Tab-separated table of C-alpha atoms and ligand atoms in Angstrom:
chain	number	residue	atom	x	y	z
A	1188	MET	CA	-1.438	-180.394	-1.060
A	1189	GLU	CA	0.260	-177.741	1.615
A	1190	ILE	CA	2.398	-178.806	4.033
A	1191	ALA	CA	4.232	-177.508	6.215
A	1192	THR	CA	6.071	-179.654	8.996
A	1193	PRO	CA	9.310	-181.741	9.147
A	1194	ASP	CA	7.383	-184.659	10.495
A	1195	ILE	CA	6.498	-186.622	6.977
A	1196	LEU	CA	8.353	-189.243	5.617
A	1197	ASN	CA	9.033	-190.037	1.731
A	1198	ILE	CA	9.782	-192.278	0.544
A	1199	SER	CA	11.934	-193.459	-2.808
A	1200	HIS	CA	12.519	-196.741	-3.478
A	1201	PRO	CA	12.024	-199.113	-6.636
A	1202	LEU	CA	9.270	-200.602	-6.778
A	1203	CYS	CA	7.828	-197.752	-5.190
A	1204	ARG	CA	7.362	-193.547	-3.917
A	1205	ALA	CA	5.035	-192.619	-1.163
A	1206	THR	CA	4.426	-190.221	1.690
A	1207	ILE	CA	3.542	-190.563	5.624
A	1208	LEU	CA	2.730	-187.863	7.707
A	1209	LEU	CA	3.520	-189.242	11.631
A	1210	GLN	CA	0.260	-186.506	12.487
A	1211	GLY	CA	-2.249	-190.235	12.250
A	1212	ALA	CA	0.670	-192.982	10.846
A	1213	GLN	CA	-0.969	-191.620	7.331
A	1214	LEU	CA	-0.692	-192.655	4.430
A	1215	ILE	CA	-1.293	-190.542	1.841
A	1216	SER	CA	0.730	-191.564	-1.239
A	1217	TRP	CA	1.112	-194.616	-3.078
A	1218	ILE	CA	2.736	-194.282	-6.268
A	1219	PRO	CA	3.945	-197.925	-7.869
A	1220	SER	CA	6.825	-197.861	-10.378
A	1221	GLY	CA	5.406	-197.468	-14.016
A	1222	ALA	CA	1.746	-196.765	-12.449
A	1223	SER	CA	0.508	-193.394	-11.399
A	1224	GLU	CA	-0.417	-192.283	-7.658
A	1225	VAL	CA	-3.330	-194.956	-6.030
A	1226	LEU	CA	-4.280	-192.999	-2.914
A	1227	TRP	CA	-6.271	-189.582	-3.225
A	1228	SER	CA	-5.611	-186.737	-1.279
A	1229	SER	CA	-6.949	-183.143	-1.622
A	1230	ASP	CA	-4.667	-180.440	-3.561
A	1231	ILE	CA	-6.395	-178.714	-0.603
A	1232	SER	CA	-6.292	-180.332	2.986
A	1233	HIS	CA	-3.662	-178.303	5.135
A	1234	TYR	CA	-1.658	-180.606	7.632
A	1235	SER	CA	-3.300	-179.336	11.533
A	1236	SER	CA	-3.181	-179.984	14.643
A	1237	ASP	CA	-6.722	-179.979	14.924
A	1238	LYS	CA	-8.507	-181.502	12.396
A	1239	ALA	CA	-7.308	-184.813	9.799
A	1240	PHE	CA	-5.168	-184.300	6.681
A	1241	ARG	CA	-8.199	-185.378	4.298
A	1242	GLY	CA	-6.443	-188.375	1.830
A	1243	GLY	CA	-5.282	-190.826	1.342
A	1244	ILE	CA	-5.129	-193.415	4.753
A	1245	PRO	CA	-7.110	-191.739	7.779
A	1246	ILE	CA	-7.661	-194.285	10.412
A	1247	CYS	CA	-10.633	-193.688	12.376
A	1248	TRP	CA	-9.761	-195.210	15.627
A	1249	PRO	CA	-11.557	-196.063	18.656
A	1250	TRP	CA	-14.871	-194.940	17.319
A	1251	PHE	CA	-16.250	-194.747	13.870
A	1252	GLY	CA	-18.453	-191.466	12.744
A	1253	LYS	CA	-19.450	-188.862	14.030
A	1254	ALA	CA	-20.734	-191.639	18.176
A	1255	PHE	CA	-19.134	-188.719	19.578
A	1256	PHE	CA	-15.650	-186.345	20.031
A	1257	PRO	CA	-14.041	-185.589	17.485
A	1258	SER	CA	-15.763	-187.638	14.377
A	1259	HIS	CA	-13.626	-190.252	13.744
A	1260	GLY	CA	-12.034	-190.561	17.102
A	1261	PHE	CA	-8.777	-189.519	17.656
A	1262	ALA	CA	-5.915	-191.635	16.160
A	1263	ARG	CA	-5.511	-189.285	12.879
A	1264	LEU	CA	-5.156	-185.866	14.940
A	1265	ILE	CA	-2.105	-187.143	17.232
A	1266	PRO	CA	1.693	-188.069	15.892
A	1267	TRP	CA	2.474	-191.623	15.860
A	1268	GLU	CA	5.930	-192.933	17.003
A	1269	LEU	CA	8.337	-194.781	13.669
A	1270	ILE	CA	9.679	-197.872	15.308
A	1271	SER	CA	10.980	-198.845	12.713
A	1272	ARG	CA	11.951	-199.130	9.238
A	1273	ASP	CA	13.285	-201.735	6.742
A	1274	ASP	CA	14.480	-201.606	3.444
A	1275	SER	CA	14.427	-204.513	1.198
A	1276	ASN	CA	14.614	-205.917	-2.025
A	1277	SER	CA	11.053	-206.023	-1.403
A	1278	GLY	CA	9.962	-202.853	-0.245
A	1279	VAL	CA	10.267	-200.469	2.451
A	1280	HIS	CA	8.060	-202.087	5.473
A	1281	LEU	CA	7.534	-199.387	8.063
A	1282	GLU	CA	6.246	-199.944	12.520
A	1283	PHE	CA	4.014	-197.639	14.166
A	1284	ARG	CA	2.844	-196.637	17.331
A	1285	LEU	CA	0.298	-194.859	19.846
A	1286	SER	CA	-0.065	-194.994	22.974
A	1287	ASP	CA	-2.214	-193.774	25.575
A	1288	SER	CA	-1.774	-190.158	26.739
A	1289	PRO	CA	-3.174	-187.601	29.670
A	1290	LYS	CA	-3.885	-185.906	25.820
A	1291	THR	CA	-6.168	-189.213	24.736
A	1292	ARG	CA	-7.337	-190.187	28.372
A	1293	GLU	CA	-9.041	-186.593	28.586
A	1294	ILE	CA	-10.754	-187.847	25.258
A	1295	TRP	CA	-10.701	-191.269	26.158
A	1296	PRO	CA	-10.572	-192.560	29.878
A	1297	HIS	CA	-8.614	-195.744	28.994
A	1298	PRO	CA	-5.206	-197.389	28.496
A	1299	PHE	CA	-4.704	-198.340	24.197
A	1300	THR	CA	-1.262	-199.354	22.563
A	1301	LEU	CA	-2.125	-199.576	18.329
A	1302	THR	CA	1.215	-200.443	15.663
A	1303	LEU	CA	0.633	-199.895	12.405
A	1304	GLN	CA	2.358	-202.099	9.310
A	1305	ILE	CA	3.058	-200.396	6.507
A	1306	HIS	CA	4.702	-202.357	3.559
A	1307	LEU	CA	5.158	-200.784	0.670
A	1308	GLY	CA	6.747	-202.139	-2.220
A	1309	SER	CA	4.650	-203.444	-5.895
A	1310	THR	CA	2.072	-204.192	-3.163
A	1311	CYS	CA	0.372	-201.411	-0.232
A	1312	GLU	CA	-0.131	-203.123	3.356
A	1313	ILE	CA	-1.498	-201.808	5.699
A	1314	GLN	CA	-1.798	-203.724	9.478
A	1315	LEU	CA	-3.257	-201.800	12.303
A	1316	ASN	CA	-2.941	-204.248	15.856
A	1317	ILE	CA	-5.424	-203.287	18.783
A	1318	ASP	CA	-4.422	-203.383	22.101
A	1319	ALA	CA	-7.572	-202.109	23.987
A	1320	PRO	CA	-9.142	-203.458	27.444
A	1321	VAL	CA	-13.022	-202.491	26.318
A	1322	PRO	CA	-14.593	-202.508	22.514
A	1323	THR	CA	-14.015	-200.228	19.686
A	1324	THR	CA	-15.232	-199.610	16.188
A	1325	GLY	CA	-13.061	-198.194	13.788
A	1326	ALA	CA	-11.576	-197.570	10.265
A	1327	LEU	CA	-9.268	-198.218	7.562
A	1328	HIS	CA	-10.680	-194.748	5.619
A	1329	THR	CA	-9.243	-195.838	2.607
A	1330	TYR	CA	-9.549	-192.450	-0.585
A	1331	LEU	CA	-8.783	-194.418	-3.917
A	1332	THR	CA	-7.785	-192.079	-7.073
A	1333	THR	CA	-10.322	-192.396	-10.366
A	1334	SER	CA	-10.007	-190.588	-13.231
A	1335	ASP	CA	-13.650	-190.324	-13.794
A	1336	ILE	CA	-16.651	-191.927	-10.629
A	1337	SER	CA	-19.048	-192.136	-13.151
A	1338	HIS	CA	-17.739	-194.700	-14.685
A	1339	SER	CA	-15.871	-196.335	-11.849
A	1340	THR	CA	-17.356	-199.284	-10.755
A	1341	VAL	CA	-16.897	-201.968	-7.533
A	1342	SER	CA	-17.249	-205.421	-7.078
A	1343	GLY	CA	-17.847	-207.541	-3.752
A	1344	LEU	CA	-19.614	-205.790	-1.523
A	1345	GLY	CA	-22.451	-207.943	-0.814
A	1346	ASP	CA	-25.732	-208.246	-0.609
A	1347	TYR	CA	-27.114	-205.723	2.137
A	1348	TYR	CA	-25.952	-202.233	3.128
A	1349	ILE	CA	-26.808	-199.984	6.401
A	1350	ASP	CA	-27.437	-196.530	4.852
A	1351	SER	CA	-26.490	-193.637	6.589
A	1352	LEU	CA	-27.276	-191.226	3.385
A	1353	GLN	CA	-31.555	-193.111	5.215
A	1354	LYS	CA	-32.132	-192.556	7.894
A	1355	ASN	CA	-29.579	-196.053	8.657
A	1356	THR	CA	-32.057	-197.424	6.822
A	1357	HIS	CA	-31.037	-201.596	6.064
A	1358	VAL	CA	-31.566	-202.209	2.371
A	1359	THR	CA	-30.820	-205.661	0.509
A	1360	THR	CA	-29.380	-205.551	-3.429
A	1361	VAL	CA	-29.613	-207.559	-5.380
A	1362	GLU	CA	-26.476	-205.418	-7.581
A	1363	SER	CA	-23.694	-207.594	-8.001
A	1364	THR	CA	-21.609	-203.838	-8.928
A	1365	LEU	CA	-22.162	-200.767	-7.399
A	1366	GLN	CA	-22.013	-198.184	-9.936
A	1367	ILE	CA	-22.364	-194.318	-8.416
A	1368	HIS	CA	-23.806	-191.679	-9.808
A	1369	SER	CA	-24.970	-189.560	-7.012
A	1370	GLU	CA	-24.121	-189.161	-3.630
A	1371	VAL	CA	-22.769	-193.140	-2.075
A	1372	ASP	CA	-22.408	-193.262	2.201
A	1373	ARG	CA	-22.988	-197.205	2.868
A	1374	ILE	CA	-21.794	-199.651	5.414
A	1375	TYR	CA	-21.701	-203.257	3.442
A	1376	THR	CA	-22.096	-205.102	6.349
A	1377	HIS	CA	-21.408	-208.827	4.750
A	1378	PRO	CA	-19.123	-207.653	2.646
A	1379	GLN	CA	-17.051	-210.213	0.722
A	1380	SER	CA	-13.259	-210.162	1.913
A	1381	GLU	CA	-11.989	-209.197	-1.987
A	1382	ASN	CA	-13.445	-206.101	-3.545
A	1383	THR	CA	-12.286	-204.771	-7.491
A	1384	LEU	CA	-12.491	-200.606	-8.125
A	1385	THR	CA	-12.400	-200.463	-11.948
A	1386	THR	CA	-11.629	-197.494	-13.115
A	1387	PRO	CA	-11.088	-195.912	-16.913
A	1388	LYS	CA	-7.596	-196.214	-16.364
A	1389	LYS	CA	-7.011	-198.763	-13.656
A	1390	THR	CA	-8.106	-202.216	-11.498
A	1391	LEU	CA	-7.481	-202.077	-7.848
A	1392	GLN	CA	-7.744	-205.275	-5.984
A	1393	LEU	CA	-8.671	-204.786	-2.039
A	1394	SER	CA	-8.554	-207.602	-0.216
A	1395	HIS	CA	-9.601	-206.779	3.695
A	1396	GLN	CA	-8.532	-208.538	6.191
A	1397	GLY	CA	-10.187	-208.536	10.069
A	1398	GLN	CA	-13.391	-206.484	8.847
A	1399	SER	CA	-16.837	-206.539	9.336
A	1400	ASP	CA	-17.739	-203.968	7.149
A	1401	VAL	CA	-16.982	-202.130	4.620
A	1402	VAL	CA	-17.535	-198.441	3.997
A	1403	VAL	CA	-18.222	-196.729	0.564
A	1404	TRP	CA	-18.833	-192.854	0.386
A	1405	ASN	CA	-18.072	-190.445	-1.760
A	1406	PRO	CA	-20.045	-186.763	-1.072
A	1407	TRP	CA	-20.644	-185.621	-4.779
A	1408	ILE	CA	-21.814	-182.306	-5.570
A	1409	GLU	CA	-23.686	-180.869	-3.008
A	1410	ARG	CA	-21.822	-182.199	0.052
A	1411	SER	CA	-18.639	-181.553	-1.633
A	1412	ALA	CA	-19.403	-178.359	-1.235
A	1413	GLU	CA	-20.500	-178.064	1.887
A	1414	ILE	CA	-16.550	-179.804	2.494
A	1415	ALA	CA	-13.943	-177.634	3.773
A	1416	ASP	CA	-10.493	-179.078	2.188
A	1417	MET	CA	-12.758	-180.395	-0.918
A	1418	GLU	CA	-12.385	-178.986	-4.218
A	1419	ALA	CA	-15.900	-178.300	-6.401
A	1420	ASN	CA	-14.083	-181.279	-8.632
A	1421	ASP	CA	-12.928	-183.660	-6.509
A	1422	TYR	CA	-15.910	-185.875	-5.805
A	1423	ARG	CA	-15.050	-186.770	-9.565
A	1424	HIS	CA	-11.810	-188.735	-8.876
A	1425	MET	CA	-11.922	-190.023	-5.700
A	1426	LEU	CA	-13.844	-193.083	-3.812
A	1427	CYS	CA	-13.329	-194.036	-0.012
A	1428	ILE	CA	-13.452	-197.957	0.413
A	1429	GLU	CA	-13.250	-198.589	4.293
A	1430	THR	CA	-11.709	-201.611	5.920
A	1431	ALA	CA	-14.150	-201.356	9.289
A	1432	ARG	CA	-15.408	-202.773	12.346
A	1433	ILE	CA	-18.841	-201.513	12.896
A	1434	SER	CA	-21.207	-203.692	13.135
A	1435	LYS	CA	-19.600	-206.704	14.941
A	1436	PRO	CA	-16.642	-203.891	17.399
A	1437	LEU	CA	-13.253	-204.348	17.471
A	1438	PHE	CA	-11.936	-206.603	20.678
A	1439	PRO	CA	-8.438	-206.698	22.619
A	1440	SER	CA	-5.659	-207.284	20.604
A	1441	ASP	CA	-7.982	-207.464	17.078
A	1442	THR	CA	-6.746	-206.763	13.760
A	1443	ILE	CA	-7.689	-205.103	10.927
A	1444	GLY	CA	-5.328	-204.524	7.271
A	1445	LEU	CA	-5.655	-204.158	3.746
A	1446	ALA	CA	-3.540	-205.005	0.462
A	1447	ILE	CA	-3.795	-203.009	-2.353
A	1448	LYS	CA	-2.473	-204.902	-5.887
A	1449	ILE	CA	-2.827	-202.945	-8.826
B	1274	TA6	O1	-17.063	-193.726	6.215
B	1274	TA6	C1	-17.658	-192.494	5.682
B	1274	TA6	C2	-17.776	-190.998	5.871
B	1274	TA6	O2	-18.612	-191.325	8.094
B	1274	TA6	C3	-19.138	-189.907	6.060
B	1274	TA6	O3	-20.121	-190.019	6.674
B	1274	TA6	C4	-18.038	-188.917	5.706
B	1274	TA6	O4	-18.614	-188.020	6.787
B	1274	TA6	C5	-16.683	-188.725	5.719
B	1274	TA6	O5	-16.841	-190.427	6.436
B	1274	TA6	C6	-15.855	-188.106	5.544
B	1274	TA6	O6	-15.593	-188.228	7.740
B	1274	TA6	P1	-14.592	-186.679	7.731
B	1274	TA6	O7	-13.989	-187.135	9.749
B	1274	TA6	O8	-13.435	-187.235	7.625
B	1274	TA6	O9	-15.082	-185.503	7.507
């Protein structure tokens, strides 16, 4: 990955190593001690002020998807302020904040404050609080690594999804475990709050908080080829499992969160 900027925080703690971009307060790497990288990042993504870095946990807000421009909102494109950092035996706790500015009001004419808490240790915990006067949508768009997508499964997604690849068709499924053998872009609208991602080399437990939906995305071969900052084989090694508020909007003072355990 190519990052030529001082606006990056490298965390080193006995329990983990991690990297956060101040643009978007985007956690792009978390490596618990004795384990391998948990978050997937593109090796060819560039750190640029008009484009989100592809990987880690981008924060999509105040809208999810392409409802308006820019895609997935502006929170992932703007530098956040680091408010505090606390190192302790249990890990590193960071608080970031993003508030409205003339630049954000040009795109979206509302006052707001987003507060992001990140705890990095033997678990990774991330919590986003939204203080805005109008309903919004959003997601923690988490990219996870897998050594082989064709031999990976996700459980706990529930029985209903909206298929973004089939004109947003509503689908009822009986498969209790998702296996991925082609492009997937689904909004699961009745997910359990715990999902398990099982890959050949590790199992991840994901605990969502405050979600109404969980989005699962893998671009597979043809769609990957259209994405400038993904290499041809990247689809084999990543899967997005996203803690989302789409079918039920975020209201003033709502919080969404994710904890990842290996
Ligand atoms: O969350 C799934 C999704 O909305 C897909 O439709 C796909 O386009 C992906 O996010 C990536 O979006 P981005 O704007 O980061 O290229």
